[in-house]
Structure formats: C-alpha cells, structure tokens
CSV table of C-alpha atoms and ligand atoms in Angstrom, one decimal:
chain,number,residue,atom,x,y,z
G,1,UNK,CA,-4.9,-7.8,-20.4
G,2,UNK,CA,-2.7,-5.5,-18.5
G,3,UNK,CA,0.9,-6.5,-17.8
G,4,UNK,CA,1.8,-6.4,-14.0
G,5,UNK,CA,2.2,-3.1,-12.6
G,6,UNK,CA,3.0,-2.6,-9.0
G,7,UNK,CA,2.1,0.6,-7.0
G,8,UNK,CA,2.7,1.5,-3.4
G,9,UNK,CA,2.7,4.6,-1.3
G,10,UNK,CA,4.2,5.7,2.0
G,11,UNK,CA,3.2,8.4,4.2
G,12,UNK,CA,5.9,11.0,5.0
G,13,UNK,CA,5.4,11.4,8.7
G,14,UNK,CA,9.0,11.1,10.2
G,15,UNK,CA,12.4,9.5,9.2
G,16,UNK,CA,12.5,6.1,8.1
G,17,UNK,CA,14.4,3.3,10.2
G,18,UNK,CA,15.9,0.0,9.7
G,19,UNK,CA,12.3,-1.6,10.4
G,20,UNK,CA,11.1,0.3,7.1
G,21,UNK,CA,14.2,-1.2,5.4
G,22,UNK,CA,13.8,-4.7,6.2
G,23,UNK,CA,10.0,-4.5,6.0
G,24,UNK,CA,9.3,-2.5,2.9
G,25,UNK,CA,12.3,-1.1,1.0
G,26,UNK,CA,14.2,-4.2,0.5
G,27,UNK,CA,11.2,-5.6,-1.1
G,28,UNK,CA,10.7,-2.5,-3.3
G,29,UNK,CA,14.3,-2.8,-4.4
G,30,UNK,CA,13.8,-6.5,-5.5
G,31,UNK,CA,10.4,-5.8,-7.1
G,32,UNK,CA,11.6,-2.8,-9.2
G,33,UNK,CA,13.6,-5.3,-11.3
G,34,UNK,CA,10.8,-7.9,-11.6
G,35,UNK,CA,7.8,-5.5,-12.5
G,36,UNK,CA,6.9,-2.0,-13.6
G,37,UNK,CA,6.9,-0.2,-10.4
G,38,UNK,CA,5.4,3.1,-9.2
G,39,UNK,CA,6.2,4.4,-5.7
G,40,UNK,CA,4.9,7.5,-4.4
G,41,UNK,CA,4.8,9.9,-1.3
G,42,UNK,CA,1.4,9.9,0.2
G,43,UNK,CA,1.4,13.4,1.3
G,44,UNK,CA,-2.4,13.8,1.3
G,45,UNK,CA,-2.8,10.5,3.3
G,46,UNK,CA,-0.4,12.0,5.8
G,47,UNK,CA,-2.6,15.1,6.1
G,48,UNK,CA,-5.6,13.1,7.1
G,49,UNK,CA,-4.0,12.6,10.5
G,50,UNK,CA,-1.5,15.4,10.5
G,51,UNK,CA,-3.9,18.2,9.4
G,52,UNK,CA,-2.9,20.3,12.3
G,53,UNK,CA,1.1,19.9,12.0
G,54,UNK,CA,1.7,19.9,8.2
G,55,UNK,CA,5.3,20.8,8.9
G,56,UNK,CA,6.2,17.2,9.6
G,57,UNK,CA,5.0,16.3,6.3
G,58,UNK,CA,6.8,19.1,4.6
G,59,UNK,CA,10.0,18.0,6.3
G,60,UNK,CA,9.6,14.4,5.8
G,61,UNK,CA,9.0,14.4,1.9
G,62,UNK,CA,12.5,14.9,0.7
G,63,UNK,CA,14.1,13.1,3.5
G,64,UNK,CA,11.9,10.1,2.7
G,65,UNK,CA,12.6,10.1,-1.0
G,66,UNK,CA,16.4,10.3,-0.1
G,67,UNK,CA,15.9,7.3,2.1
G,68,UNK,CA,14.4,5.5,-0.7
G,69,UNK,CA,17.2,6.3,-3.0
G,70,UNK,CA,19.7,5.6,-0.2
G,71,UNK,CA,18.0,2.2,0.1
G,72,UNK,CA,18.4,1.4,-3.6
G,73,UNK,CA,15.3,2.2,-5.2
G,74,UNK,CA,16.4,3.0,-8.5
G,75,UNK,CA,14.6,5.8,-10.6
G,76,UNK,CA,15.9,4.0,-13.8
G,77,UNK,CA,13.8,1.0,-12.7
G,78,UNK,CA,10.9,2.7,-10.9
G,79,UNK,CA,8.8,5.8,-11.2
G,80,UNK,CA,9.0,7.9,-8.0
G,81,UNK,CA,6.6,10.7,-7.5
G,82,UNK,CA,4.6,12.8,-5.1
G,83,UNK,CA,0.7,12.2,-4.8
G,84,UNK,CA,-0.3,15.8,-4.5
G,85,UNK,CA,1.6,16.6,-7.7
G,86,UNK,CA,-0.8,14.4,-9.7
G,87,UNK,CA,-4.0,16.1,-8.8
G,88,UNK,CA,-6.0,13.6,-10.8
G,89,UNK,CA,-5.8,11.4,-7.7
G,90,UNK,CA,-8.1,14.0,-6.0
G,91,UNK,CA,-10.5,14.0,-9.0
G,92,UNK,CA,-10.8,10.3,-9.1
G,93,UNK,CA,-11.4,10.2,-5.4
G,94,UNK,CA,-14.2,12.7,-5.8
G,95,UNK,CA,-15.7,10.8,-8.6
G,96,UNK,CA,-15.5,7.5,-6.7
G,97,UNK,CA,-17.1,9.2,-3.7
G,98,UNK,CA,-20.3,9.5,-5.6
G,99,UNK,CA,-20.8,5.7,-5.6
G,100,UNK,CA,-19.1,4.7,-2.4
G,101,UNK,CA,-21.6,3.5,0.4
G,102,UNK,CA,-20.9,5.3,3.7
G,103,UNK,CA,-21.2,2.1,5.3
G,104,UNK,CA,-18.2,0.4,3.5
G,105,UNK,CA,-16.1,3.3,4.8
G,106,UNK,CA,-17.6,3.2,8.5
G,107,UNK,CA,-17.0,-0.6,8.6
G,108,UNK,CA,-13.3,-0.5,7.6
G,109,UNK,CA,-11.3,-2.0,10.6
G,110,UNK,CA,-8.7,0.7,10.2
G,111,UNK,CA,-11.2,3.5,10.7
G,112,UNK,CA,-12.2,2.6,14.4
G,113,UNK,CA,-8.6,1.2,15.2
G,114,UNK,CA,-6.8,4.4,14.1
G,115,UNK,CA,-9.2,6.7,15.9
G,116,UNK,CA,-8.6,4.7,19.2
G,117,UNK,CA,-5.0,4.5,18.8
G,118,UNK,CA,-4.7,8.4,18.0
G,119,UNK,CA,-7.4,9.2,20.7
G,120,UNK,CA,-5.7,12.5,21.4
G,121,UNK,CA,-6.6,13.7,17.8
G,122,UNK,CA,-10.0,14.4,16.3
G,123,UNK,CA,-10.2,12.0,13.5
G,124,UNK,CA,-14.0,12.2,12.9
G,125,UNK,CA,-13.3,14.0,9.8
G,126,UNK,CA,-14.7,13.7,6.3
G,127,UNK,CA,-11.0,13.3,5.1
G,128,UNK,CA,-10.1,10.7,7.6
G,129,UNK,CA,-13.4,8.6,6.8
G,130,UNK,CA,-12.3,8.9,3.1
G,131,UNK,CA,-8.8,7.6,3.8
G,132,UNK,CA,-9.3,4.2,2.0
G,133,UNK,CA,-11.2,5.8,-0.9
G,134,UNK,CA,-8.2,8.1,-1.6
G,135,UNK,CA,-6.1,4.9,-1.3
G,136,UNK,CA,-8.4,3.4,-3.9
G,137,UNK,CA,-8.0,6.3,-6.2
G,138,UNK,CA,-4.2,6.1,-5.9
G,139,UNK,CA,-4.3,2.4,-7.1
G,140,UNK,CA,-7.0,2.5,-9.7
G,141,UNK,CA,-5.9,5.5,-11.4
G,142,UNK,CA,-2.7,3.6,-12.5
G,143,UNK,CA,-4.7,0.4,-13.2
G,144,UNK,CA,-2.3,-1.3,-10.8
G,145,UNK,CA,-2.4,-5.1,-10.7
G,146,UNK,CA,-0.3,-5.6,-7.6
G,147,UNK,CA,-0.1,-3.7,-4.3
G,148,UNK,CA,2.4,-4.4,-1.8
G,149,UNK,CA,1.1,-3.9,1.5
G,150,UNK,CA,1.4,-5.0,5.2
G,151,UNK,CA,-1.5,-6.9,6.7
G,152,UNK,CA,-3.1,-4.0,8.2
G,153,UNK,CA,-3.8,-2.6,4.6
G,154,UNK,CA,-5.3,-5.7,3.2
G,155,UNK,CA,-9.0,-4.5,3.8
G,156,UNK,CA,-8.2,-1.5,1.9
G,157,UNK,CA,-7.0,-3.5,-1.2
G,158,UNK,CA,-10.2,-5.5,-0.8
G,159,UNK,CA,-12.3,-2.4,-0.6
G,160,UNK,CA,-10.5,-1.1,-3.7
G,161,UNK,CA,-11.7,-4.2,-5.7
G,162,UNK,CA,-15.2,-3.7,-4.5
G,163,UNK,CA,-15.1,-0.1,-5.6
G,164,UNK,CA,-13.8,-1.0,-9.1
G,165,UNK,CA,-16.3,-3.8,-9.5
G,166,UNK,CA,-19.1,-1.3,-8.5
G,167,UNK,CA,-17.8,1.3,-11.0
G,168,UNK,CA,-17.6,-1.1,-13.8
G,169,UNK,CA,-20.9,-2.3,-13.0
G,170,UNK,CA,-22.4,1.0,-13.1
G,171,UNK,CA,-20.5,2.6,-15.7
G,172,UNK,CA,-18.8,0.0,-17.9
G,173,UNK,CA,-18.1,-3.5,-18.5
G,174,UNK,CA,-15.1,-5.9,-18.4
G,175,UNK,CA,-13.0,-7.3,-21.2
G,176,UNK,CA,-14.6,-10.6,-22.7
G,177,UNK,CA,-17.7,-9.4,-21.0
G,178,UNK,CA,-20.1,-10.8,-23.8
G,179,UNK,CA,-18.6,-14.2,-23.5
G,180,UNK,CA,-18.8,-14.1,-19.8
G,181,UNK,CA,-22.3,-12.8,-19.8
G,182,UNK,CA,-23.4,-15.6,-22.2
G,183,UNK,CA,-21.8,-18.3,-20.1
G,184,UNK,CA,-23.5,-16.9,-17.0
G,185,UNK,CA,-26.8,-17.0,-18.8
G,186,UNK,CA,-26.3,-20.7,-19.5
G,187,UNK,CA,-25.8,-21.3,-15.9
G,188,UNK,CA,-29.2,-20.0,-14.9
G,189,UNK,CA,-30.7,-23.2,-16.6
G,190,UNK,CA,-32.9,-23.9,-19.6
G,191,UNK,CA,-36.2,-22.1,-18.8
G,192,UNK,CA,-34.8,-19.3,-16.9
G,193,UNK,CA,-32.0,-18.6,-19.5
G,194,UNK,CA,-34.7,-18.4,-22.1
G,195,UNK,CA,-36.8,-15.9,-19.9
G,196,UNK,CA,-33.8,-13.8,-19.2
G,197,UNK,CA,-32.8,-13.5,-22.9
G,198,UNK,CA,-36.5,-12.8,-23.9
G,199,UNK,CA,-36.9,-10.0,-21.1
G,200,UNK,CA,-33.6,-8.4,-22.1
G,201,UNK,CA,-34.6,-8.5,-25.8
G,202,UNK,CA,-37.9,-6.9,-24.9
G,203,UNK,CA,-36.1,-4.2,-22.9
G,204,UNK,CA,-33.3,-3.4,-25.2
G,205,UNK,CA,-35.4,-3.5,-28.4
G,206,UNK,CA,-38.7,-2.0,-27.2
G,207,UNK,CA,-37.6,-0.3,-24.2
G,208,UNK,CA,-39.9,-2.2,-22.0
G,209,UNK,CA,-39.3,-1.3,-18.5
G,210,UNK,CA,-41.6,-3.9,-17.1
G,211,UNK,CA,-39.6,-6.5,-18.8
G,212,UNK,CA,-36.2,-5.0,-17.4
G,213,UNK,CA,-37.9,-5.1,-13.8
G,214,UNK,CA,-39.0,-8.7,-14.4
G,215,UNK,CA,-35.6,-9.7,-15.4
G,216,UNK,CA,-34.0,-8.0,-12.3
G,217,UNK,CA,-36.5,-9.8,-10.1
G,218,UNK,CA,-35.6,-13.1,-11.8
G,219,UNK,CA,-31.9,-12.4,-10.9
G,220,UNK,CA,-32.6,-11.4,-7.4
G,221,UNK,CA,-34.2,-14.8,-7.0
G,222,UNK,CA,-31.3,-16.8,-8.1
G,223,UNK,CA,-29.4,-18.1,-5.0
G,224,UNK,CA,-26.6,-19.8,-6.5
G,225,UNK,CA,-25.1,-17.1,-8.8
G,226,UNK,CA,-21.7,-16.1,-8.1
G,227,UNK,CA,-21.2,-12.4,-7.2
G,228,UNK,CA,-19.4,-11.8,-10.5
G,229,UNK,CA,-22.0,-13.6,-12.7
G,230,UNK,CA,-24.6,-11.7,-10.9
G,231,UNK,CA,-23.1,-8.3,-11.7
G,232,UNK,CA,-22.3,-9.4,-15.3
G,233,UNK,CA,-26.1,-10.4,-15.7
G,234,UNK,CA,-27.3,-7.1,-14.3
G,235,UNK,CA,-24.8,-5.2,-16.5
G,236,UNK,CA,-25.8,-7.1,-19.6
G,237,UNK,CA,-29.4,-6.3,-19.1
G,238,UNK,CA,-28.9,-2.6,-19.5
G,239,UNK,CA,-26.3,-2.3,-22.3
G,240,UNK,CA,-22.6,-2.2,-23.6
G,241,UNK,CA,-19.3,-0.9,-22.5
G,242,UNK,CA,-15.9,-1.7,-21.3
G,243,UNK,CA,-13.7,-2.3,-18.4
G,244,UNK,CA,-12.6,1.0,-17.1
G,245,UNK,CA,-11.1,0.1,-13.7
G,246,UNK,CA,-9.1,-3.1,-13.0
G,247,UNK,CA,-9.2,-5.0,-9.8
G,248,UNK,CA,-5.8,-4.9,-8.1
G,249,UNK,CA,-4.4,-7.7,-5.8
G,250,UNK,CA,-2.6,-7.3,-2.5
G,251,UNK,CA,0.9,-8.6,-2.4
G,252,UNK,CA,1.4,-9.3,1.3
G,253,UNK,CA,4.6,-8.1,2.6
G,254,UNK,CA,5.7,-10.3,5.4
G,255,UNK,CA,5.4,-8.5,8.7
G,256,UNK,CA,8.7,-7.0,9.7
G,257,UNK,CA,10.2,-9.0,12.4
G,258,UNK,CA,12.9,-6.3,12.8
G,259,UNK,CA,13.4,-6.0,16.5
G,260,UNK,CA,14.1,-2.5,18.0
G,261,UNK,CA,16.7,-1.5,20.6
G,262,UNK,CA,14.5,-2.7,23.4
G,263,UNK,CA,13.4,-6.1,21.8
G,264,UNK,CA,9.9,-4.8,20.9
G,265,UNK,CA,9.3,-4.5,17.2
G,266,UNK,CA,11.2,-1.3,15.9
G,267,UNK,CA,8.8,1.5,15.8
G,268,UNK,CA,9.0,5.3,16.1
G,269,UNK,CA,6.2,5.3,18.8
G,270,UNK,CA,8.2,2.8,21.0
G,271,UNK,CA,11.3,5.3,20.7
G,272,UNK,CA,13.6,2.3,19.8
G,273,UNK,CA,14.7,2.9,16.4
G,274,UNK,CA,17.9,3.3,14.4
G,275,UNK,CA,17.2,5.5,11.4
G,276,UNK,CA,18.2,4.4,8.1
G,277,UNK,CA,21.2,6.7,7.6
G,278,UNK,CA,21.8,7.3,11.4
G,279,UNK,CA,25.4,8.7,12.2
G,280,UNK,CA,27.9,6.0,12.8
G,281,UNK,CA,28.8,7.3,16.2
G,282,UNK,CA,25.3,7.4,17.3
G,283,UNK,CA,24.6,3.9,16.0
G,284,UNK,CA,27.5,2.6,18.1
G,285,UNK,CA,26.2,4.4,21.1
G,286,UNK,CA,22.6,3.1,20.8
G,287,UNK,CA,23.6,-0.6,20.4
G,288,UNK,CA,26.4,-0.3,23.2
G,289,UNK,CA,23.7,1.1,25.7
G,290,UNK,CA,21.0,-1.5,24.7
G,291,UNK,CA,19.5,-3.5,27.4
G,292,UNK,CA,20.6,-7.1,27.7
G,293,UNK,CA,19.5,-10.1,29.8
G,294,UNK,CA,18.4,-8.2,33.0
G,295,UNK,CA,19.6,-11.4,35.1
G,296,UNK,CA,23.1,-10.9,33.8
G,297,UNK,CA,24.3,-8.5,36.3
G,298,UNK,CA,28.1,-9.1,36.6
G,299,UNK,CA,30.3,-10.0,33.9
G,300,UNK,CA,30.8,-13.3,35.7
G,301,UNK,CA,27.0,-14.1,35.6
G,302,UNK,CA,25.8,-16.6,32.7
G,303,UNK,CA,23.2,-15.1,30.6
G,304,UNK,CA,20.2,-16.4,28.8
G,305,UNK,CA,20.0,-15.0,25.0
G,306,UNK,CA,16.3,-15.7,24.9
G,307,UNK,CA,15.8,-12.9,27.4
G,308,UNK,CA,18.1,-10.5,25.6
G,309,UNK,CA,17.2,-8.0,22.8
G,310,UNK,CA,20.7,-8.2,21.5
G,311,UNK,CA,20.3,-11.7,20.8
G,312,UNK,CA,17.3,-10.8,18.5
G,313,UNK,CA,19.5,-8.4,16.4
G,314,UNK,CA,21.9,-11.3,16.0
G,315,UNK,CA,19.2,-13.3,14.4
G,316,UNK,CA,18.9,-10.6,11.8
G,317,UNK,CA,22.5,-9.7,11.4
G,318,UNK,CA,24.8,-12.6,12.2
G,319,UNK,CA,25.8,-15.8,10.5
G,320,UNK,CA,25.6,-19.2,12.0
G,321,UNK,CA,29.0,-19.1,13.4
G,322,UNK,CA,28.8,-15.8,15.1
G,323,UNK,CA,25.5,-16.7,16.5
G,324,UNK,CA,27.0,-19.9,17.9
G,325,UNK,CA,29.8,-17.9,19.4
G,326,UNK,CA,27.3,-15.4,21.2
G,327,UNK,CA,25.2,-18.3,22.4
G,328,UNK,CA,28.1,-20.1,23.9
G,329,UNK,CA,29.8,-17.2,25.2
G,330,UNK,CA,26.8,-15.8,26.8
G,331,UNK,CA,25.5,-19.0,28.5
G,332,UNK,CA,29.0,-19.8,29.7
G,333,UNK,CA,29.8,-16.1,30.8
G,334,UNK,CA,32.8,-16.4,28.5
G,335,UNK,CA,32.1,-13.2,26.7
G,336,UNK,CA,31.0,-9.9,28.1
G,337,UNK,CA,28.0,-7.9,26.6
G,338,UNK,CA,29.8,-5.3,25.0
G,339,UNK,CA,32.0,-7.9,23.2
G,340,UNK,CA,28.7,-9.8,22.1
G,341,UNK,CA,27.3,-6.4,20.8
G,342,UNK,CA,30.3,-5.8,18.6
G,343,UNK,CA,29.6,-7.9,15.7
G,344,UNK,CA,26.1,-6.5,15.6
G,345,UNK,CA,27.3,-3.0,15.6
G,346,UNK,CA,29.7,-3.9,12.8
G,347,UNK,CA,27.0,-5.5,10.6
G,348,UNK,CA,24.5,-2.7,11.0
G,349,UNK,CA,27.2,-0.2,10.1
G,350,UNK,CA,28.1,-2.2,7.0
G,351,UNK,CA,24.5,-2.6,6.0
G,352,UNK,CA,24.1,1.3,6.2
G,353,UNK,CA,27.5,2.1,4.4
G,354,UNK,CA,26.1,2.1,0.9
G,355,UNK,CA,23.1,3.7,2.0
G,356,UNK,CA,25.0,6.6,3.5
G,357,UNK,CA,27.1,7.0,0.4
G,358,UNK,CA,24.2,7.0,-1.8
G,359,UNK,CA,22.4,9.5,0.2
G,360,UNK,CA,25.5,11.8,0.3
G,361,UNK,CA,25.3,12.1,-3.5
G,362,UNK,CA,21.7,13.6,-3.2
G,363,UNK,CA,22.5,15.7,-0.1
G,364,UNK,CA,25.3,17.3,-1.8
G,365,UNK,CA,23.3,18.0,-4.8
G,366,UNK,CA,19.5,18.2,-3.9
G,367,UNK,CA,18.6,19.1,-7.5
G,368,UNK,CA,19.0,15.5,-8.4
G,369,UNK,CA,16.3,14.5,-6.2
G,370,UNK,CA,14.1,17.3,-7.3
G,371,UNK,CA,14.7,16.1,-10.9
G,372,UNK,CA,14.1,12.6,-10.4
G,373,UNK,CA,10.7,13.5,-8.6
G,374,UNK,CA,9.8,16.0,-11.4
G,375,UNK,CA,10.3,13.3,-13.9
G,376,UNK,CA,8.3,10.7,-11.8
G,377,UNK,CA,5.5,13.3,-11.5
G,378,UNK,CA,5.3,13.8,-15.1
G,379,UNK,CA,5.3,10.1,-16.1
G,380,UNK,CA,2.7,9.3,-13.5
G,381,UNK,CA,0.6,12.1,-14.5
G,382,UNK,CA,0.4,11.1,-18.0
G,383,UNK,CA,-0.8,7.7,-17.0
G,384,UNK,CA,-3.3,9.1,-14.6
G,385,UNK,CA,-4.6,11.5,-17.1
G,386,UNK,CA,-5.4,8.6,-19.6
G,387,UNK,CA,-7.4,6.7,-17.0
G,388,UNK,CA,-9.2,9.9,-16.2
G,389,UNK,CA,-10.1,10.3,-19.8
G,390,UNK,CA,-11.9,6.9,-19.7
G,391,UNK,CA,-13.3,7.7,-16.4
G,392,UNK,CA,-14.9,11.0,-17.4
G,393,UNK,CA,-16.1,9.5,-20.7
G,394,UNK,CA,-17.7,6.5,-18.9
G,395,UNK,CA,-19.4,8.8,-16.4
G,396,UNK,CA,-20.7,11.2,-19.3
G,397,UNK,CA,-18.5,14.2,-18.2
G,398,UNK,CA,-17.0,14.8,-21.6
G,399,UNK,CA,-19.8,17.3,-22.9
G,400,UNK,CA,-18.6,17.0,-26.5
V,501,LIG,N1,-2.3,3.6,3.4
V,501,LIG,C1,-0.8,3.2,3.1
V,501,LIG,C2,-0.2,3.0,4.5
V,501,LIG,O1,-0.6,3.5,5.5
V,501,LIG,C3,-0.2,4.2,2.3
V,501,LIG,C4,-0.7,4.4,1.0
V,501,LIG,C5,-1.6,5.4,0.3
V,501,LIG,C6,-0.7,3.3,-0.1
V,501,LIG,N2,-1.9,5.1,-0.8
V,501,LIG,C7,-1.5,3.9,-1.1
V,501,LIG,C8,-0.3,2.0,-0.1
V,501,LIG,C9,-1.8,3.0,-2.3
V,501,LIG,C10,-0.4,1.2,-1.3
V,501,LIG,C11,-1.2,1.8,-2.4
V,501,LIG,O2,0.8,2.3,4.4
V,502,SF4,FE1,22.8,-10.5,25.5
V,502,SF4,FE2,25.0,-11.1,24.4
V,502,SF4,FE3,24.9,-10.2,26.8
V,502,SF4,FE4,24.1,-12.6,26.4
V,502,SF4,S1,26.1,-11.8,26.1
V,502,SF4,S2,23.1,-11.0,27.7
V,502,SF4,S3,23.3,-12.4,24.3
V,502,SF4,S4,24.4,-9.1,25.0
C-alpha cells in the first residue's frame, strides 16, 4: 500500500571519514535517486552513550550534515533533518514502551556487546536499554519500508517489525485484514473453522466472554498456524481496525571494506582514518608515512604487496593497469614505496576534490545548512504528526 520509503540515521559522535563515505554515504547518494529518502542526525541516540560529554554531539551535528552534503546527498532529493527537532519520535518511543517486553530489549545482541566494548562507561541506563526502541520509533513514525543498515543493526530492524506487529495486533489491523483472516480460518480445517466462527459470533454478538476464552484456547492448540495467521485470528476475534504501523525491511549495506592507514578496517577507534574533507597536505603526509611491507627495509629489497596496507588502498583506488604496475614494481624492487603511494595519494585527493568544493559553499555560508535542515525538520515533522494522530487514535488518546 505504501510506496517505498527509505529512512536512515547516523549518530553525530565525531567527524566522518572515508570509511563512512565508501560504506554508507555513497549508498545514500545512489538511493536518493531511486526512492523517497529521509536521512537524519540521530542526536538522541548519541546521547545514550555520550550523556556525560554532549559537547561532542553538539560539535558533530553540523559538521556531519556538511559532510553529507559534501558527499553528494542532495536536499532536492532527500529530506535531511535532526531527530530531536521532531519530538514526536520521543512520544512514539514512550507509547511503544508500554507494549515492549523488557526481555526483547535485554536479549538484543547490541545491548551486551556495546556494554562490553565501552566498559569504561556505565551503560546500565534506562536510555541505553531503550536504544533499539527509540530506533523503532524513528522508523515506524515515517512508515519507512526500507532501512539501509550495516549487519550489526539487522536485529534492530527485526525487533522493529516485532514491535509494529505487536502494536497492530493490540491496537489495530492490517490492510486486507478481513480477507486474510477469512483465509486463515479456512486453514484451521472444517470442524475447527466452524467452531472458531461460532465462538467468535457468540462473543461479538452476545458478549459471551466464555466463548472468547474457548476460541483463544482453540487457537493456542493449533500447532501449524503461521505466526502471522495466529495474530490475525486472535485479532479477528476481538474486533475491527486498520493497519497503523507498517513493518520495515532492512536493506543490508555491504560491510565497508575500506582499509585504514594501517591495513585494519578504517575506524576512529583505530586512529587510522582519513577524514572526508581532510586537508590536502595532511592527506599526502598521512599516506606518505603509512607503513608498508615490514620486510621491505631497503629500496633494493623486493616487497610482497599482500603484506602491505598500501596495496589494499590500491584495491579501492587504482585501475588494473596501476595495480599491475605496483605489483610488478614492488615484487621486483623496480619502484620505491613512495613512488608506489603516489597514485593512491592522487586518487584520494581527486575523490575528495568535489567534496571539498561542495563543503566550501556551506562553510562560507552556514545559513544554507541551517535552512536545509529547517526545511527537512518541518517536512519530517508533518509526516511524523500524521502517524501520531493515527497512533493516538488507535490507543484511545484522542479524548474527543
Ligand atoms: N542505530 C543506528 C546506528 O548506530 C543509527 C540509527 C538511529 C538508525 N535510528 C535509526 C539507523 C533509524 C536506521 C534507522 O548506525
Ligand atoms: Fe607496499 Fe607498494 Fe611498497 Fe610494495 S612498493 S611494499 S606495495 S608501498
């Protein structure tokens, strides 16, 4: 019923680097031409782990938006906004919390993982436990159909589907519900179908609570009902409604293979990054001083590219001819390492050039960025408010 709508968020916890560009932003730039896209700054999510030093968040918000724009995310094609400027996310988070079993949150793999990874920080907080539910609210409030995320976030999308299903089961029903429920009744088989229908009629027409309990017991006994049909038949017993929240799909973003300056994955925590708009001289210096094959001590020693982090950068940045040149030159000691690094430096600078130029425009006139975000906030807020009207109504919070 809904056209595809893509939504994704990023936490503002520091400057973006080329790993983000190759892993996430290039993908956003591509998708903005294929789908309706909403991209937002997840500042509340950043607070769940950075509650004691929010300055980092404050500094990163605008830098991050400039990085997005620099990378080619285009406000004419995508709606860009800040989570906390759409307070409806918090309202939906609160309302969903009423029906969220604690066990679902406690069992989330990211919950224990992150607590172990950030062991220096007390993450046994209410806010951190609720991280995935806030994410669900982010997604469900826009009725997003596709959520591009990395592998680690897939359980959060699965959890979001379960929350939507639970919400719909408790407060409403899906589109085509009637037909699907009737088909599910048929699947019960002759006698049981008839029993179910009779019990439902007795409950709905005469308010017979015993009939309702019997019907529920009947459903509980059914071993081979699918989860969806079971929820339909439970829902169908008790009354009418409509689909309120739609279940999103995750769109798996291939794990970024972007190598850092030391050959490990590029990551702020490894201190091996080149930032998106890093100064040219700094980029040159960083690559020039990169470690190479440790066995290649003298210029006359032949090297082995497989043991060299520069070779990994060639995989990302060089064409076949350049790679053949480096491979041949390295293994025959025909070229020196500085020489070998030169085309990589040139390619990184070339990739960054349009980004630096686009960013300059926004740095020269920060009001452009403020206006883009103000527009986005407003657009997002309208959509969020529409969903919240349905949610409040479904939950009986209208008080008309
Ligand atoms: N949790 C996501 C991450 O760490 C960020 C995020 C917050 C998000 N809300 C979202 C991503 C909604 C997609 C959709 O990367
Ligand atoms: Fe690495 Fe190139 Fe030096 Fe070989 S020549 S060790 S691939 S930098």
